[in-house]
Short mmCIF file of C-alpha atoms in Angstrom, two decimals:
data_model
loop_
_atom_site.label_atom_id
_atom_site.label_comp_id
_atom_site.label_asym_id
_atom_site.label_seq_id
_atom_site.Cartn_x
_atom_site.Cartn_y
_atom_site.Cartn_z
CA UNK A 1 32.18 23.86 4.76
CA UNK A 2 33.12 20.16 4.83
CA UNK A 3 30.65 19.50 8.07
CA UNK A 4 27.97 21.19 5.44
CA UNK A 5 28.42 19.55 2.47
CA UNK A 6 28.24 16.02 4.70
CA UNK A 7 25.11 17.09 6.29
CA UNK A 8 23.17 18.20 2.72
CA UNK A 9 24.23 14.95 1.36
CA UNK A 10 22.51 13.25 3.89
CA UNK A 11 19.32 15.35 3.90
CA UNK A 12 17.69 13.11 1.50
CA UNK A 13 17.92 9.97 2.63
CA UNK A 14 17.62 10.59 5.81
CA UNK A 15 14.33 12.63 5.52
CA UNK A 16 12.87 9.50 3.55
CA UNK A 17 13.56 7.39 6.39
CA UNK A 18 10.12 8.57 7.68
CA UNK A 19 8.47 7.98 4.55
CA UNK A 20 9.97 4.25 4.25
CA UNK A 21 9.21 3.46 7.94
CA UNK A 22 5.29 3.89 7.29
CA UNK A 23 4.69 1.28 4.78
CA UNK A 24 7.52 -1.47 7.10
CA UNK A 25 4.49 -0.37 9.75
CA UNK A 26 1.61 -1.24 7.95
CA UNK A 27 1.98 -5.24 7.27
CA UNK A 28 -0.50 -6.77 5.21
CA UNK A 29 -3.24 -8.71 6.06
CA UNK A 30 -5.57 -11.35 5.18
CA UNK A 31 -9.23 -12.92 5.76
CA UNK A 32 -8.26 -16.40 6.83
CA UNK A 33 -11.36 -19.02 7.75
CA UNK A 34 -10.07 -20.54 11.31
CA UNK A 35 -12.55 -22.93 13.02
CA UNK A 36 -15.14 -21.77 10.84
CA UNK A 37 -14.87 -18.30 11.69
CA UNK A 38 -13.43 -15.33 8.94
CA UNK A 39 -10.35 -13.72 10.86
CA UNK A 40 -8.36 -10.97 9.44
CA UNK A 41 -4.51 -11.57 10.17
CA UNK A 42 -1.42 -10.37 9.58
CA UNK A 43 -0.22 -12.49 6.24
CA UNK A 44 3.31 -13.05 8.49
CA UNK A 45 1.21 -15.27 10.48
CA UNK A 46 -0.18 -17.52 7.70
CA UNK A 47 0.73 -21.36 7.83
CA UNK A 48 0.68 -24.29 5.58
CA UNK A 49 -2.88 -25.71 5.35
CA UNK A 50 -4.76 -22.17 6.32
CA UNK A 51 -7.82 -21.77 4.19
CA UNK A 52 -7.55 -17.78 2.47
CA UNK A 53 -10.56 -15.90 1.44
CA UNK A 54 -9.20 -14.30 -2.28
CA UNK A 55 -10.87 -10.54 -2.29
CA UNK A 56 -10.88 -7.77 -4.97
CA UNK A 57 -8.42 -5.33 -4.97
CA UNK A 58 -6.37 -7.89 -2.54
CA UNK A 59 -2.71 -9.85 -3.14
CA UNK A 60 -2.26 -12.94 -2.31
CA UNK A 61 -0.28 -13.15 0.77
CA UNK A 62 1.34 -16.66 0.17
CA UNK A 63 1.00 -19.30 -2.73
CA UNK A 64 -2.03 -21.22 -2.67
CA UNK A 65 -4.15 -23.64 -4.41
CA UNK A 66 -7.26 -22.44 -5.64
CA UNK A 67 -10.50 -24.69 -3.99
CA UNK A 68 -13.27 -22.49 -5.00
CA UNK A 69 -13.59 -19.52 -7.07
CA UNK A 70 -15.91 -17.38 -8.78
CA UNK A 71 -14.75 -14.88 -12.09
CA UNK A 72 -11.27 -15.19 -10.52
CA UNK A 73 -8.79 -13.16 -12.28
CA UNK A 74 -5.42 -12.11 -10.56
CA UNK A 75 -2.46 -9.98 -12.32
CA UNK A 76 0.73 -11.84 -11.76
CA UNK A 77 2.86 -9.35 -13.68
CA UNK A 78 5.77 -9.09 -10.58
CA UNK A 79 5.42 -13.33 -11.22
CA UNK A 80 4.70 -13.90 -15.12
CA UNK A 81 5.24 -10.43 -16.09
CA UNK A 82 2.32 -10.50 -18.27
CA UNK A 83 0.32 -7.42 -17.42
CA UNK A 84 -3.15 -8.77 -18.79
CA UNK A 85 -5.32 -10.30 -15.88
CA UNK A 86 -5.16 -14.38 -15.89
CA UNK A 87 -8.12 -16.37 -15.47
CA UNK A 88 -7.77 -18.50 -12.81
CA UNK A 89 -10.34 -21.76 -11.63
CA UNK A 90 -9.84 -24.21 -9.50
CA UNK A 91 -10.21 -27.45 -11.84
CA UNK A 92 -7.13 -29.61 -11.54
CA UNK A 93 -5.01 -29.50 -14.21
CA UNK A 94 -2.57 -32.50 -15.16
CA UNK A 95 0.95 -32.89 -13.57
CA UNK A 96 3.10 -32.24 -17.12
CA UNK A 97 2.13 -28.40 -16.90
CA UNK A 98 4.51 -26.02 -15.62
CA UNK A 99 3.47 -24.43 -12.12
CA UNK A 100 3.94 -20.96 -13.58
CA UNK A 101 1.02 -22.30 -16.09
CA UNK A 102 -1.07 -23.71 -13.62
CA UNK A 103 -4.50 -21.69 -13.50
CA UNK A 104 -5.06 -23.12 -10.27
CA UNK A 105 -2.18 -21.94 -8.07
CA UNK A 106 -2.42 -18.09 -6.61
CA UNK A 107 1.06 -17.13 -5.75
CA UNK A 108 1.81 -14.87 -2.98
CA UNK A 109 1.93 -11.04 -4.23
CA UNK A 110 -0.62 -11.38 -7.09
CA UNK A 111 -3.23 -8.79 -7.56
CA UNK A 112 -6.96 -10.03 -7.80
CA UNK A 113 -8.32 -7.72 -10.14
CA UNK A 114 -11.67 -9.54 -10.59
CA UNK A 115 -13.87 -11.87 -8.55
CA UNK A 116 -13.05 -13.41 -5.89
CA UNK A 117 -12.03 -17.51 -4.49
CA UNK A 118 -11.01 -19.77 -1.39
CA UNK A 119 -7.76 -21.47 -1.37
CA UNK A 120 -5.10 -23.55 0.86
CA UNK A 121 -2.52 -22.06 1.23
CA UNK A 122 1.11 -24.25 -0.09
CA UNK A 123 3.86 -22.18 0.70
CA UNK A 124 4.93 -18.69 3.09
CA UNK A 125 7.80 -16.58 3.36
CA UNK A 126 10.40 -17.24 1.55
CA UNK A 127 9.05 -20.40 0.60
CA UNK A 128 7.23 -18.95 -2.13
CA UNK A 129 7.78 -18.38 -5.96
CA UNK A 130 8.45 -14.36 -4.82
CA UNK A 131 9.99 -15.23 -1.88
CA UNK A 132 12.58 -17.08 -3.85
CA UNK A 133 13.20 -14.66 -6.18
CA UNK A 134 13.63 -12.01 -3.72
CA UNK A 135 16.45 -14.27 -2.05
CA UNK A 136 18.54 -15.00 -5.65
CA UNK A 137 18.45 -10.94 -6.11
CA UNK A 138 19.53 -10.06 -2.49
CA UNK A 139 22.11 -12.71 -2.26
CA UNK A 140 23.64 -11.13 -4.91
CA UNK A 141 26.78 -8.51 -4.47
CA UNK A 142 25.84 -4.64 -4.66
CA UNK A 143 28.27 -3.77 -7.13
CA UNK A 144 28.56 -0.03 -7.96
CA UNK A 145 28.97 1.41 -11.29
CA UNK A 146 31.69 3.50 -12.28
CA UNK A 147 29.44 6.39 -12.27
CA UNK A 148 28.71 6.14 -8.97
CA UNK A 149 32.82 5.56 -7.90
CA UNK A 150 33.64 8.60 -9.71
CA UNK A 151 31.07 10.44 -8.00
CA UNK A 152 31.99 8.98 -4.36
CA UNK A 153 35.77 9.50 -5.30
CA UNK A 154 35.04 13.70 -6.42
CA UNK A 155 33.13 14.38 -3.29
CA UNK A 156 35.60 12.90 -1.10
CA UNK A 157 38.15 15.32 -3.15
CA UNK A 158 35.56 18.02 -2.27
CA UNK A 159 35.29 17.19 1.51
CA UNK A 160 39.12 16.94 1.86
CA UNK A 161 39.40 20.56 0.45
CA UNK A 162 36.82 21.69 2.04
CA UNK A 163 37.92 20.86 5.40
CA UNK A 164 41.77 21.97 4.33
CA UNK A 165 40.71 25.32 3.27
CA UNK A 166 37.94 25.91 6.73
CA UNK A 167 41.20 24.85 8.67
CA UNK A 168 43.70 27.33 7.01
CA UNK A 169 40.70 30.39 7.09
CA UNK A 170 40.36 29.42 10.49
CA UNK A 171 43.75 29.53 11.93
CA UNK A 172 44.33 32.61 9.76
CA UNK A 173 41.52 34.54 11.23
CA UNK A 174 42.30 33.37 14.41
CA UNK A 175 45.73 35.02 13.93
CA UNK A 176 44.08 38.37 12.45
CA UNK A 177 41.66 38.60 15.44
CA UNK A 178 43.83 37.35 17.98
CA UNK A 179 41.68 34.53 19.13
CA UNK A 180 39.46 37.03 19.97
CA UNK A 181 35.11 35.82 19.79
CA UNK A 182 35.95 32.08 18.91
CA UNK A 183 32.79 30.99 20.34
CA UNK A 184 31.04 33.17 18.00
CA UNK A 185 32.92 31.93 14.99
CA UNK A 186 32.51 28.70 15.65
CA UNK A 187 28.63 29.51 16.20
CA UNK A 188 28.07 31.39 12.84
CA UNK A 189 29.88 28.15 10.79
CA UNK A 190 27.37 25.61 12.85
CA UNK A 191 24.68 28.09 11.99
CA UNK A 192 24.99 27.31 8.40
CA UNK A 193 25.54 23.66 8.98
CA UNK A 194 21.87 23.68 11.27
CA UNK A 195 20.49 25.66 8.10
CA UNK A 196 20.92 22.79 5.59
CA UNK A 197 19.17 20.19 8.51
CA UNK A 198 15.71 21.64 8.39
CA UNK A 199 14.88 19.72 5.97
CA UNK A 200 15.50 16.61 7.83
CA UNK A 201 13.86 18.20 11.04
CA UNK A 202 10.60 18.98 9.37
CA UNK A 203 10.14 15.23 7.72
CA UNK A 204 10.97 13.75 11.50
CA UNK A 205 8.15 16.43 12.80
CA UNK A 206 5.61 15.89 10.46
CA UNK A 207 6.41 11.74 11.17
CA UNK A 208 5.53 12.53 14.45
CA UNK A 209 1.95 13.77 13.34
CA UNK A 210 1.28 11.11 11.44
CA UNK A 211 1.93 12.45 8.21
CA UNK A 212 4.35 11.45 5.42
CA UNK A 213 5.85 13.24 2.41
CA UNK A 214 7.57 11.58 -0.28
CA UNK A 215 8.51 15.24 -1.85
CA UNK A 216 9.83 17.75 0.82
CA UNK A 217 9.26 20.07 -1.10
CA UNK A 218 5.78 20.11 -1.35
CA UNK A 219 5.93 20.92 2.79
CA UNK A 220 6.34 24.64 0.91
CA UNK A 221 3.19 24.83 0.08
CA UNK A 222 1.35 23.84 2.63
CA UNK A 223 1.55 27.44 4.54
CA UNK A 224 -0.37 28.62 1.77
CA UNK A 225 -3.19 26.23 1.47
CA UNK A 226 -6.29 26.80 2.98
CA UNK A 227 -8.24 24.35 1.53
CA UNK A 228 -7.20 20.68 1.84
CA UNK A 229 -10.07 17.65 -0.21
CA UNK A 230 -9.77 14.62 0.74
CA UNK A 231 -11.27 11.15 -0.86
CA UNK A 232 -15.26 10.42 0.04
CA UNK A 233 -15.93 9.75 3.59
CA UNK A 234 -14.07 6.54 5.06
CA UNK A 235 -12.11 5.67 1.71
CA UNK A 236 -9.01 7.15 3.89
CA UNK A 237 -9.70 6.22 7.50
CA UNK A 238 -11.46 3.07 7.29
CA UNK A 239 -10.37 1.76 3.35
CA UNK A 240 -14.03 1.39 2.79
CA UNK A 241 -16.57 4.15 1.45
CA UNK A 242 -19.93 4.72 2.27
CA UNK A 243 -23.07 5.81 1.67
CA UNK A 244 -24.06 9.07 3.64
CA UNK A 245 -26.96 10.64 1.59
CA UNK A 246 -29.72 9.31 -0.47
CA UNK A 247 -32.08 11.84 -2.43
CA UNK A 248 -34.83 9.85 -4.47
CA UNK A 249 -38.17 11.22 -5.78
CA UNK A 250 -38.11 15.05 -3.55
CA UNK A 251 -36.78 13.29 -0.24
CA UNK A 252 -33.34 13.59 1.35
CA UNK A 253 -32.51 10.75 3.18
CA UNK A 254 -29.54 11.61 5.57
CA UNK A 255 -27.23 9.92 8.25
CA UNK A 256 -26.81 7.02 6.52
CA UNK A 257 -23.74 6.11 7.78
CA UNK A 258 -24.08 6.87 11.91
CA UNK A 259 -26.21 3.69 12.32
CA UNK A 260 -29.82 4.06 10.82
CA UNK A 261 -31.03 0.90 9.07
CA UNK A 262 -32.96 1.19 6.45
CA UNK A 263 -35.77 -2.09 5.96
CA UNK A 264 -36.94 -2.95 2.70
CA UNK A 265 -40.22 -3.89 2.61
CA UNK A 266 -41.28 -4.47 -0.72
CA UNK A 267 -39.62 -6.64 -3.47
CA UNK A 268 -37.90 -4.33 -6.04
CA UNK A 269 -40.62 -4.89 -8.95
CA UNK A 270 -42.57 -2.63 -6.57
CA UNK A 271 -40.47 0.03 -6.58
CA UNK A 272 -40.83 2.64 -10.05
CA UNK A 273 -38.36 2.74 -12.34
CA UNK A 274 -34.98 4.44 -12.11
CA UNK A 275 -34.97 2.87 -8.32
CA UNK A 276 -36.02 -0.53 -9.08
CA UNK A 277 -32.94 -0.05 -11.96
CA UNK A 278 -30.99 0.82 -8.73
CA UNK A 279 -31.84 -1.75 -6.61
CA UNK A 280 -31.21 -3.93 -9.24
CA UNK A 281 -27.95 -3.27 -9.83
CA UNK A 282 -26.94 -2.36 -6.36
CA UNK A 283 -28.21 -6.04 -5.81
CA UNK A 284 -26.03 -7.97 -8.49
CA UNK A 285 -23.08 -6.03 -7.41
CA UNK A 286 -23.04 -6.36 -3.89
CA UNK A 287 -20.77 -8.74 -1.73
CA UNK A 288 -22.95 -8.72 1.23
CA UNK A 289 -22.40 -11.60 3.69
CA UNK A 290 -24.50 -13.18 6.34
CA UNK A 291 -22.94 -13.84 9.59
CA UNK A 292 -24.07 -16.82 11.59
CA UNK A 293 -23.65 -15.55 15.74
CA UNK A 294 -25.03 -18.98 16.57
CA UNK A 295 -22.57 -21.79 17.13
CA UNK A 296 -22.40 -22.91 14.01
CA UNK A 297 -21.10 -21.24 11.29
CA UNK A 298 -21.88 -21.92 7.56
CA UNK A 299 -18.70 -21.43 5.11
CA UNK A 300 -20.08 -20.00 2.09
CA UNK A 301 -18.86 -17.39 -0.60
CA UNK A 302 -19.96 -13.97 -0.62
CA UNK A 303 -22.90 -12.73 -2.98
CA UNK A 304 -21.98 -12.37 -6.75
CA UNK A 305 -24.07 -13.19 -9.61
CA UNK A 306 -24.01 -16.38 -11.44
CA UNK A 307 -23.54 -15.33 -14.74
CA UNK A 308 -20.77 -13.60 -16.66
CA UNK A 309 -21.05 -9.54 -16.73
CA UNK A 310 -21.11 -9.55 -20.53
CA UNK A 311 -24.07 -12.71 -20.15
CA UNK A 312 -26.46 -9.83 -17.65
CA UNK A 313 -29.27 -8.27 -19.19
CA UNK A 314 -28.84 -4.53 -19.88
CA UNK A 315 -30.08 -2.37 -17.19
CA UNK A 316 -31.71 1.04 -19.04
CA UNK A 317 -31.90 3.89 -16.90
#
């Protein structure tokens, strides 16, 4: 009983250890400009004096000062904790502000919600405004509450009786059966024991797939599924969705996304109205970049309209 209650109070933490492992695994990275050249890096490697390419739906990866932007707003709640988006530009600001009021210093683990900038990068690790935090909160003791001692004090009471009263059982059955099929008592009480670790086994197996559970007990209900939906096509496996299918005007225009390129030939004022809306739009909102293969390499931002949202003409469709 006491080998038991030890094992199912370790079935939960250790069955998360899979589901912790995965995101330790996947280390975040960045679009860094290096001799010109966009790389994408792991943020670990980042330096003082790299020049960062700020991307929606991206965090910062270190603190940096902002050179160039363009509708830049980043949420800095886990920083400021102010949950409303922060405008940020990349004016200088005079030296009497406080850093934390700066609008022209990213730091590392901000969101950018909106737009999108260039900066230098100031500070890494645990150089950094988070970085420093973290360190004052995990140099600090791990004290328990008394909750928690009461608790750890009534199941060691429970494991000490527990293993008292499995002792006496067992010597007295011992004595009533003569020592007679030991092996199989001892087999029947590890039997229950292996019961309460399949849990645990099935997290480690499914790791071992590639797949991760923060609930086991969803695993239930997986026997019973025959139908699993997923997000559109590439949104899991490549973070970026695409276009597979275009019907316009009685024509289906398929395979999209194997490799066929579609040439425009026409400007979009040729094109009849809801597509030319289309084009329109898909035109102001796309962040299409042009990559140089030659030898020299021109630094510029990606496409995004000049004017505000709210300052865009309406598009009727």
């Amino acid at each position: 009983m006491g080998i038991e209650n030890d094992a199912e109070a370790n079935i939960k933490p250790n069955s998360n250890k899979a589901t912790i492992y995965q995101p330790k695994q996947q280390l975040q990275t960045c679009l860094v400009i290096r001799d010109g050249v966009p790389q994408e890096i792991n943020a670990c490697g980042l330096v003082v004096g790299d020049i960062i390419k700020i991307q929606t739906g991206k965090r910062i990866p270190s603190d940096a000062r902002v050179l160039q932007c363009t509708q830049l707003k980043l949420e800095t709640s886990s920083i400021t904790g102010e949950a409303e988006p922060i405008d940020y530009t990349s004016d200088p600001v005079p030296e009497t502000i406080n850093i934390f009021e700066s609008k022209n210093v990213a730091f590392n683990g901000s969101l950018c919600v909106d737009g999108e900038g260039i900066g230098v990068v100031i500070r890494t690790g645990v150089e950094t405004v988070i970085g420093q935090i973290a360190t004052l909160t995990t140099g600090q003791p791990n004290k328990k509450s008394r909750l928690e001692m009461q608790i750890k004090m009534f199941v060691k009471f429970l494991i000490f009786m527990a293993l008292t009263i499995g002792t006496i059982v067992f010597v007295i059955g011992g004595f009533v059966h003569k020592w007679e099929n030991v092996p199989m008592l001892l087999a029947t009480s590890y039997a229950v024991c292996a019961v309460g670790m399949v849990p645990e086994v099935i997290a480690r197996r499914l790791a071992s797939k590639h797949v991760y559970l923060k609930r086991l007990d969803i695993v239930e209900a997986l026997g019973s599924a025959n139908i699993i939906a997923t997000d559109k096509t590439g949104t899991l496996t490549k973070n970026v969705m695409t276009v597979t299918d275009l019907w316009y005007h009685d024509e289906v225009i398929t395979n999209l996304s194997l490799g066929e390129k579609t040439n425009v030939t026409r400007s979009i004022e040729n094109y009849e109205s809801p597509l030319s809306d289309l084009l329109l739009a898909m035109t102001i909102c796309n962040k299409a970049q042009v990559i140089n293969n030659n030898e020299e390499t021109v630094i510029s931002m990606q496409t995004l309209p000049k004017l505000d949202s709210k300052e865009h003409q309406t598009i009727t469709t």
